PDB file of C-alpha atoms in Angstrom:
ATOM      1  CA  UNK A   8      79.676 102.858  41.117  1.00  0.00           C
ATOM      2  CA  UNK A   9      80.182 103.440  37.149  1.00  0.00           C
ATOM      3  CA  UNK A  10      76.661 104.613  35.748  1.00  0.00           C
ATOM      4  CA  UNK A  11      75.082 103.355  33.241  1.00  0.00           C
ATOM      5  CA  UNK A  12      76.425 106.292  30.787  1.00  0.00           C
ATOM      6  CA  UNK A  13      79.486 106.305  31.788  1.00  0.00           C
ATOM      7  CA  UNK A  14      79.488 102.262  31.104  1.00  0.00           C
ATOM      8  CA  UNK A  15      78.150 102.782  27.792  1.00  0.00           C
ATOM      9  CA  UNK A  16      80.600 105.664  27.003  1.00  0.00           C
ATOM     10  CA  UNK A  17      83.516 103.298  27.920  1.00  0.00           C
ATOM     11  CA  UNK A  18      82.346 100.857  25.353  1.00  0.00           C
ATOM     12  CA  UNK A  19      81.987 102.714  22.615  1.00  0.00           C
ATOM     13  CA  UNK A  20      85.082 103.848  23.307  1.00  0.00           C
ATOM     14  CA  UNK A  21      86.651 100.817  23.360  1.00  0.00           C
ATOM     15  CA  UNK A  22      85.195  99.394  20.293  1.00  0.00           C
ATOM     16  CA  UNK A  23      87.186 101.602  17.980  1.00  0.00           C
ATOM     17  CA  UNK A  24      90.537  99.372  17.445  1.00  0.00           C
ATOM     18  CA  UNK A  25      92.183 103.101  17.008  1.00  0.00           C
ATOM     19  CA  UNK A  26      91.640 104.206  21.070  1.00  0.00           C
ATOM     20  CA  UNK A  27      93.396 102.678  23.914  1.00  0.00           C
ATOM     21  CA  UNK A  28      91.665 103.177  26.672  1.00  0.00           C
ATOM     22  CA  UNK A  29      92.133 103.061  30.641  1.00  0.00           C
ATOM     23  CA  UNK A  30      90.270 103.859  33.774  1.00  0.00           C
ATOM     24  CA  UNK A  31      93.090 105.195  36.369  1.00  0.00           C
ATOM     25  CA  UNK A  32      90.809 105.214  39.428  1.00  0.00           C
ATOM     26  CA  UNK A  33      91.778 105.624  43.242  1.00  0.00           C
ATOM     27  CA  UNK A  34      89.861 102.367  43.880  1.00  0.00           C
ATOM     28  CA  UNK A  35      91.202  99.095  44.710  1.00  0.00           C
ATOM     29  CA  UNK A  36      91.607  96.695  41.718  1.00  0.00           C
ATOM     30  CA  UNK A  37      89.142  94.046  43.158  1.00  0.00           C
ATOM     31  CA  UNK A  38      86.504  97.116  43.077  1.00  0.00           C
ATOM     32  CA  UNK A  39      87.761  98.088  39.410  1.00  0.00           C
ATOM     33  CA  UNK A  40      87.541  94.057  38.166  1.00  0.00           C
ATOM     34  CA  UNK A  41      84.065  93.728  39.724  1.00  0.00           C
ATOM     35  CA  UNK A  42      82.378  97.276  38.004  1.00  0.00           C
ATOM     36  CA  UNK A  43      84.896  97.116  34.759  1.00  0.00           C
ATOM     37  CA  UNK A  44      86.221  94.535  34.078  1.00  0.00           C
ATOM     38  CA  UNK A  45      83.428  92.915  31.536  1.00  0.00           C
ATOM     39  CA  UNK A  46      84.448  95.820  28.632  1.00  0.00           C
ATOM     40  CA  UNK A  47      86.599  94.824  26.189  1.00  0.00           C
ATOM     41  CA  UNK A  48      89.851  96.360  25.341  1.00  0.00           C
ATOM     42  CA  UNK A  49      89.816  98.334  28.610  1.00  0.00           C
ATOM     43  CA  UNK A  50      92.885  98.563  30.267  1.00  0.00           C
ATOM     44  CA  UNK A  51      92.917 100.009  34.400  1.00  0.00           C
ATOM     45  CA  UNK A  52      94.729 101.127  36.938  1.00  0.00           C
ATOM     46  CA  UNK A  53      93.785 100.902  40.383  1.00  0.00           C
ATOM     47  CA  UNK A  54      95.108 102.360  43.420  1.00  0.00           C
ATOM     48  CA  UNK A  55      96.520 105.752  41.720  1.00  0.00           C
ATOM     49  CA  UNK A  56      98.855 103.711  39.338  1.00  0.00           C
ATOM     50  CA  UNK A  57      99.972 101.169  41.869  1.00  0.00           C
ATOM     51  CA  UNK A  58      98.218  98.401  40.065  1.00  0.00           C
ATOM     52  CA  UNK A  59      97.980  98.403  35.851  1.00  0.00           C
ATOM     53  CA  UNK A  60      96.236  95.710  33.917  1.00  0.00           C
ATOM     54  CA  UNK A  61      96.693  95.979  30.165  1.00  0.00           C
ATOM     55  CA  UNK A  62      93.726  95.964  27.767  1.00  0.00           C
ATOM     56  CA  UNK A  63      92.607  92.731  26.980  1.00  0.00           C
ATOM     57  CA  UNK A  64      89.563  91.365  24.139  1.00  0.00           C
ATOM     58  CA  UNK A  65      88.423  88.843  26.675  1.00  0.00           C
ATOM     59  CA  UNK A  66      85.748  89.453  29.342  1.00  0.00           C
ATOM     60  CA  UNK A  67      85.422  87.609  32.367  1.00  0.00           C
ATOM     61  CA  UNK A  68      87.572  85.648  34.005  1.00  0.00           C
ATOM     62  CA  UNK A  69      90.798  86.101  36.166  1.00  0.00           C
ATOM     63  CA  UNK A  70      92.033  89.716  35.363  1.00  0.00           C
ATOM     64  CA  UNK A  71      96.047  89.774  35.105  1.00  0.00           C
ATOM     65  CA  UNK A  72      97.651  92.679  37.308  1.00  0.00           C
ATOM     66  CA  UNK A  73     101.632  93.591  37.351  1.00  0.00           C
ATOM     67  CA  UNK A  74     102.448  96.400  39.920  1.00  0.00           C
ATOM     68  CA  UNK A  75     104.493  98.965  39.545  1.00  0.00           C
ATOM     69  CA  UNK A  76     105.588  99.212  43.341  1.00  0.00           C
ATOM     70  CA  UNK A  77     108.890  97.306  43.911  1.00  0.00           C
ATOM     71  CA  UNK A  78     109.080  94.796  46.915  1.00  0.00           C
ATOM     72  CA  UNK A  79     109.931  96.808  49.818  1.00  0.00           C
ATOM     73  CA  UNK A  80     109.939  97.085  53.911  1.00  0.00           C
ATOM     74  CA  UNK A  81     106.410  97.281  54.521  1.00  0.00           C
ATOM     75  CA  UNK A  82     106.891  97.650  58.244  1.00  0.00           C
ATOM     76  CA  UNK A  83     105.508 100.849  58.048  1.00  0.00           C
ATOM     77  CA  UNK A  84     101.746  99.920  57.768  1.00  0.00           C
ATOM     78  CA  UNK A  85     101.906  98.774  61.374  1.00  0.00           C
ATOM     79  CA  UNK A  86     103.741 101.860  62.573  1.00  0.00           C
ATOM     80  CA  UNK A  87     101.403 104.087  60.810  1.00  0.00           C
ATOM     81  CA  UNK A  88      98.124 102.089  61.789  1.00  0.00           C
ATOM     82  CA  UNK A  89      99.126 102.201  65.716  1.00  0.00           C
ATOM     83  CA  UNK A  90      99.437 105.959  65.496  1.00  0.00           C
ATOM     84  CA  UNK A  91      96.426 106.416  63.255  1.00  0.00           C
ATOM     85  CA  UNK A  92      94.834 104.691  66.205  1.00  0.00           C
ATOM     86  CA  UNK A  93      95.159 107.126  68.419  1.00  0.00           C
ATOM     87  CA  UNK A  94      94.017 110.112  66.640  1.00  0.00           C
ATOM     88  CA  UNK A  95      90.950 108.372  65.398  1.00  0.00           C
ATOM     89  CA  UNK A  96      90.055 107.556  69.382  1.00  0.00           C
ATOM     90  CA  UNK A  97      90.752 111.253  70.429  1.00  0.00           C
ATOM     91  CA  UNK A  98      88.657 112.491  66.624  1.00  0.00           C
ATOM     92  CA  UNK A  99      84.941 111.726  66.871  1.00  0.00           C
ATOM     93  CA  UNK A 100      83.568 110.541  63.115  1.00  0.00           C
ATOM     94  CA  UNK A 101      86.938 109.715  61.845  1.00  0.00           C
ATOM     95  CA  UNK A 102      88.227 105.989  60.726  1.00  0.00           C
ATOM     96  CA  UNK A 103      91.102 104.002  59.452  1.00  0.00           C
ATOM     97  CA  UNK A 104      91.039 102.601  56.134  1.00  0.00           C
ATOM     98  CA  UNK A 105      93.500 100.081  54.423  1.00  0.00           C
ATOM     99  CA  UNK A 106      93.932  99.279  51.315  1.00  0.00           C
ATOM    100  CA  UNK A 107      96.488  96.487  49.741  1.00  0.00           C
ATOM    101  CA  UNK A 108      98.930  99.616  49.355  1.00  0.00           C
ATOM    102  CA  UNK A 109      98.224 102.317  51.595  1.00  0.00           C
ATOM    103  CA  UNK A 110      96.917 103.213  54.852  1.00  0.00           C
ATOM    104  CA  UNK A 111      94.570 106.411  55.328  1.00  0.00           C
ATOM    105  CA  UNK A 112      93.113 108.384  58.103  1.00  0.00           C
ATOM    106  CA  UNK A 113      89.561 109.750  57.190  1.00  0.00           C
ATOM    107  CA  UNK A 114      88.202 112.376  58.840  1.00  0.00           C
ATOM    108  CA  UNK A 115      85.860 113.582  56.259  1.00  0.00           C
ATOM    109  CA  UNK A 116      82.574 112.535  58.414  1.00  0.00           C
ATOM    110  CA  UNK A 117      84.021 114.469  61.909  1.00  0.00           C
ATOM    111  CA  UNK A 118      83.863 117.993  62.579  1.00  0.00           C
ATOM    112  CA  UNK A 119      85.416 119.810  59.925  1.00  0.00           C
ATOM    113  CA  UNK A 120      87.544 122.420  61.949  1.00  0.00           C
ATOM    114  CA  UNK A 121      88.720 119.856  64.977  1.00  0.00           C
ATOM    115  CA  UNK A 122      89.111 117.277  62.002  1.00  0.00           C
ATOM    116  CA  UNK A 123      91.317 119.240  60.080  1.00  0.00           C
ATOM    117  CA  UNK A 124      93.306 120.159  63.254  1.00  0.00           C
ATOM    118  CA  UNK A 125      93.899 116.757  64.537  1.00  0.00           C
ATOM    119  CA  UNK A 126      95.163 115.824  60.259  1.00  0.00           C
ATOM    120  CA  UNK A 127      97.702 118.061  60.516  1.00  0.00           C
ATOM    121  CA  UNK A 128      98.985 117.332  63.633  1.00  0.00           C
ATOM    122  CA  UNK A 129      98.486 113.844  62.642  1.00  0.00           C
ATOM    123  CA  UNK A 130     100.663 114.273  59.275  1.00  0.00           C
ATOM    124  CA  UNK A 131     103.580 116.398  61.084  1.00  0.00           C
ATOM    125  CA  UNK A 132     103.352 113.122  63.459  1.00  0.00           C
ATOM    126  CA  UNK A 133     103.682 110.803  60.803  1.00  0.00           C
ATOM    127  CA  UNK A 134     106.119 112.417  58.509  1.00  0.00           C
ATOM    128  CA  UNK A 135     108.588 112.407  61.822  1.00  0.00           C
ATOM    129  CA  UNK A 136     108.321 108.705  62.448  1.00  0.00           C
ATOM    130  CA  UNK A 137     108.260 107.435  58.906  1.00  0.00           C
ATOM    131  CA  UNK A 138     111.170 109.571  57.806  1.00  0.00           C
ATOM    132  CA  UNK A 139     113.254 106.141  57.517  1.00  0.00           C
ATOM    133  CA  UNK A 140     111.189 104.580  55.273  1.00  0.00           C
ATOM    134  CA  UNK A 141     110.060 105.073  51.618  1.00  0.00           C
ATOM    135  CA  UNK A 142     106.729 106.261  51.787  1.00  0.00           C
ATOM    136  CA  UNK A 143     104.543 109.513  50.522  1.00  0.00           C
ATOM    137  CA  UNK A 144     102.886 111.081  53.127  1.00  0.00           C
ATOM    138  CA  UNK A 145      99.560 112.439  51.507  1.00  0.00           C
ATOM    139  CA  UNK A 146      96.842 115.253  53.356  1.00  0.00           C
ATOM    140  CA  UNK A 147      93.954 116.249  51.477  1.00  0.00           C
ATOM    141  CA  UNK A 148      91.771 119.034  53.212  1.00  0.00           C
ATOM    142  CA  UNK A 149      88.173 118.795  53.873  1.00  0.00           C
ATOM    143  CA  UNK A 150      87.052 120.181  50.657  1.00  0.00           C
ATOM    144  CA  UNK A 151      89.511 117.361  49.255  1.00  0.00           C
ATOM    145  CA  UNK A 152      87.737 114.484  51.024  1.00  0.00           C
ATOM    146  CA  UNK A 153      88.999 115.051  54.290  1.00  0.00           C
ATOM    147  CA  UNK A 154      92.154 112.513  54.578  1.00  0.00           C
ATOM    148  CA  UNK A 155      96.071 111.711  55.589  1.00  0.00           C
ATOM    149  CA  UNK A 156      97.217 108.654  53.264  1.00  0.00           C
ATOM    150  CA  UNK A 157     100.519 106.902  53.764  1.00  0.00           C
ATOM    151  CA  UNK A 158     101.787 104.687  50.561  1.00  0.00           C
ATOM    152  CA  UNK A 159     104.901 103.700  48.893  1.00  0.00           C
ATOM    153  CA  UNK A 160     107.065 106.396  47.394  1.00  0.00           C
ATOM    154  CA  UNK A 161     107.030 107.284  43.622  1.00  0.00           C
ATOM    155  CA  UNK A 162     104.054 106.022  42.291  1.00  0.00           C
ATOM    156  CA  UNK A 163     100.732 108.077  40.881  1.00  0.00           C
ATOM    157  CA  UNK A 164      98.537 109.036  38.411  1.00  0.00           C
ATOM    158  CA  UNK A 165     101.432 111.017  36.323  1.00  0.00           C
ATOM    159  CA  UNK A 166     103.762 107.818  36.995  1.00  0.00           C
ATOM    160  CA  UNK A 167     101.702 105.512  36.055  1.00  0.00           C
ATOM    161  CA  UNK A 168      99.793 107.736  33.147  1.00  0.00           C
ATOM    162  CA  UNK A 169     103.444 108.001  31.661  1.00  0.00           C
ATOM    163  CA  UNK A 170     104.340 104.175  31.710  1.00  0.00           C
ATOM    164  CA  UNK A 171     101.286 103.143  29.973  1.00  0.00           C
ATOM    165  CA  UNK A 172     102.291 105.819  27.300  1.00  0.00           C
ATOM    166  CA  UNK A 173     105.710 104.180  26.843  1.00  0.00           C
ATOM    167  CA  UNK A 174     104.536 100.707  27.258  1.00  0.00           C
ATOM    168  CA  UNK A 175     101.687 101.331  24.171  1.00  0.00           C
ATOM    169  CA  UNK A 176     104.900 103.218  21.937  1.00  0.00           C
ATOM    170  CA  UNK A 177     106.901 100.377  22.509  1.00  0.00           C
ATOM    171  CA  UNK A 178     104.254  97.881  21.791  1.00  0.00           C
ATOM    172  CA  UNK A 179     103.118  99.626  18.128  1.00  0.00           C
ATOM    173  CA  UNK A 180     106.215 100.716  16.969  1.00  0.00           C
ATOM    174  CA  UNK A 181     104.824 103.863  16.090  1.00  0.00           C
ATOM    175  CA  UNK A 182     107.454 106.119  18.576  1.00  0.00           C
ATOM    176  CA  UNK A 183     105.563 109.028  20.312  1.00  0.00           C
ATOM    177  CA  UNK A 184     102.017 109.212  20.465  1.00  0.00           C
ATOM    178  CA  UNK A 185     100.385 111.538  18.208  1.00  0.00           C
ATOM    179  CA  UNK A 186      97.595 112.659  20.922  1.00  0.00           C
ATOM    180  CA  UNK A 187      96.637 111.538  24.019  1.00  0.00           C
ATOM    181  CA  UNK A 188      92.867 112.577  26.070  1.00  0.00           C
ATOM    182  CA  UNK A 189      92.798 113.365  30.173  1.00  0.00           C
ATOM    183  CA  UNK A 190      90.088 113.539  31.828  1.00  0.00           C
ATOM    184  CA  UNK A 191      89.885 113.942  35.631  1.00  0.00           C
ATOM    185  CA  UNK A 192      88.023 116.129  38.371  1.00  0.00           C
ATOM    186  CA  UNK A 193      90.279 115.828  41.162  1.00  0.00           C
ATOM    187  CA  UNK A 194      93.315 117.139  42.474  1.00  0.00           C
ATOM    188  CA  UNK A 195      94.402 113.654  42.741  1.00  0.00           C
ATOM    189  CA  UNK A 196      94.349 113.637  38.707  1.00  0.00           C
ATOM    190  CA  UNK A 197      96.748 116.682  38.627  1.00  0.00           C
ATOM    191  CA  UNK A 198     100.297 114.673  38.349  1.00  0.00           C
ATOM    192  CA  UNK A 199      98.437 112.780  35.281  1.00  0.00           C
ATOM    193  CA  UNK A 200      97.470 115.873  33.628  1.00  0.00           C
ATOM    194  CA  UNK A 201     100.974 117.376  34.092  1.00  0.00           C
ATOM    195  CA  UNK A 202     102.773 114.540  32.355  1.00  0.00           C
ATOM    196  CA  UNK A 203     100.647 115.391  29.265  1.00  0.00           C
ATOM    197  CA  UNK A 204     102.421 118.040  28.448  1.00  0.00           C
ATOM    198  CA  UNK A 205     105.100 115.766  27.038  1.00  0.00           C
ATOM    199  CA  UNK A 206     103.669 113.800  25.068  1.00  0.00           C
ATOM    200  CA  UNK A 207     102.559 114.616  21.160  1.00  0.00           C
ATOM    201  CA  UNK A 208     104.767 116.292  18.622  1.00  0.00           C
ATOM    202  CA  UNK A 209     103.887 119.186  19.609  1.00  0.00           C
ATOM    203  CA  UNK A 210     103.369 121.736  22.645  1.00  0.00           C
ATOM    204  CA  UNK A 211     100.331 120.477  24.419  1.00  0.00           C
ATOM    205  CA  UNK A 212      98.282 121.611  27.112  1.00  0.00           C
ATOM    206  CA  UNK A 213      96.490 120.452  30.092  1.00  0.00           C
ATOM    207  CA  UNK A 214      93.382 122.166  31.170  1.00  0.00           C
TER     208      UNK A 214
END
């Protein structure tokens, strides 16, 4: 949940007609509507980039979304649930979790060594079965969260980070962006600091 400061941050923020601003969160967009969506001019992306809804003046209300995942076989959420299943009955403190685009395997509440054993097993599993299809096969380590996600190929925080950039250029007329702010503290926010690097005038960095 956003605190208070960061809330207050984000409006302040968004008050100066000169900033475009966006949230690119992990969390589902009807979590992101319900704790965001009554700032102005604040634009989000839910799900890693799978979901984008552009800045808007207006609070409240029905928040518009467009996705950037193309209509697809989704076949694969049953495939990789059923197998899930059995490494979460064999895994003591681990659970399934589904979101509208992705499936994960949490394991972040069992033991840490056995946990992380069964994951990678689990993700060799997975990556063998759902070779067919076009998914992303995703393991973050204990110190990561503890997790093995399964979503639709080609889409994340750089992706998405990167079509919002294009999208505003187009939109002002102004061509490239003259500077552009990251901020993250995951290694989930790594692909969207990477794809700073091109954008500016200049050489940029991401730190």
């Amino acid at each position: 949940v956003p605190t208070e400061g960061l809330i207050s941050t984000l409006k302040e923020l968004c008050s100066d007609h000169r900033n475009i601003v966006f949230v690119v969160s992990g969390k589902e967009r009807h979590s992101l509507t319900k704790t965001l969506c009554h700032i102005p001019n604040l634009g989000l992306a839910a799900e890693h980039g799978m979901f984008v809804s552009w800045p808007t003046p207006k609070v409240g209300g029905k928040r518009r979304w467009e996705t950037l995942v193309p209509d697809q076989d989704r076949s694969w959420r049953s495939i990789a649930t059923m197998i899930m299943e059995v490494y979460t009955s064999r895994t003591h403190g681990s659970y399934i979790e589904e979101t509208e685009m992705k499936v994960l395997w949490q394991y972040r509440d069992a033991d840490p060594e056995f946990g992380y054993l069964q994951s990678r097993e689990l993700e060799d599993h997975l990556s063998n079965v759902l070779r067919g299809f076009s998914v992303d096969i995703l393991h973050g380590g204990v110190e990561e969260g503890g997790y093995v996600e399964v979503r639709p190929k080609g889409v994340n925080k750089g992706v998405v980070s990167m079509h919002i950039i294009k999208n505003m250029e187009k939109i002002f007329n102004k061509g490239k962006l003259e500077f552009a702010l990251v901020i993250g503290d995951d290694h989930c926010d790594e692909p969207m600091l990477s794809v700073m690097r091109q954008v500016g005038r200049r050489a940029s960095e991401a730190h």
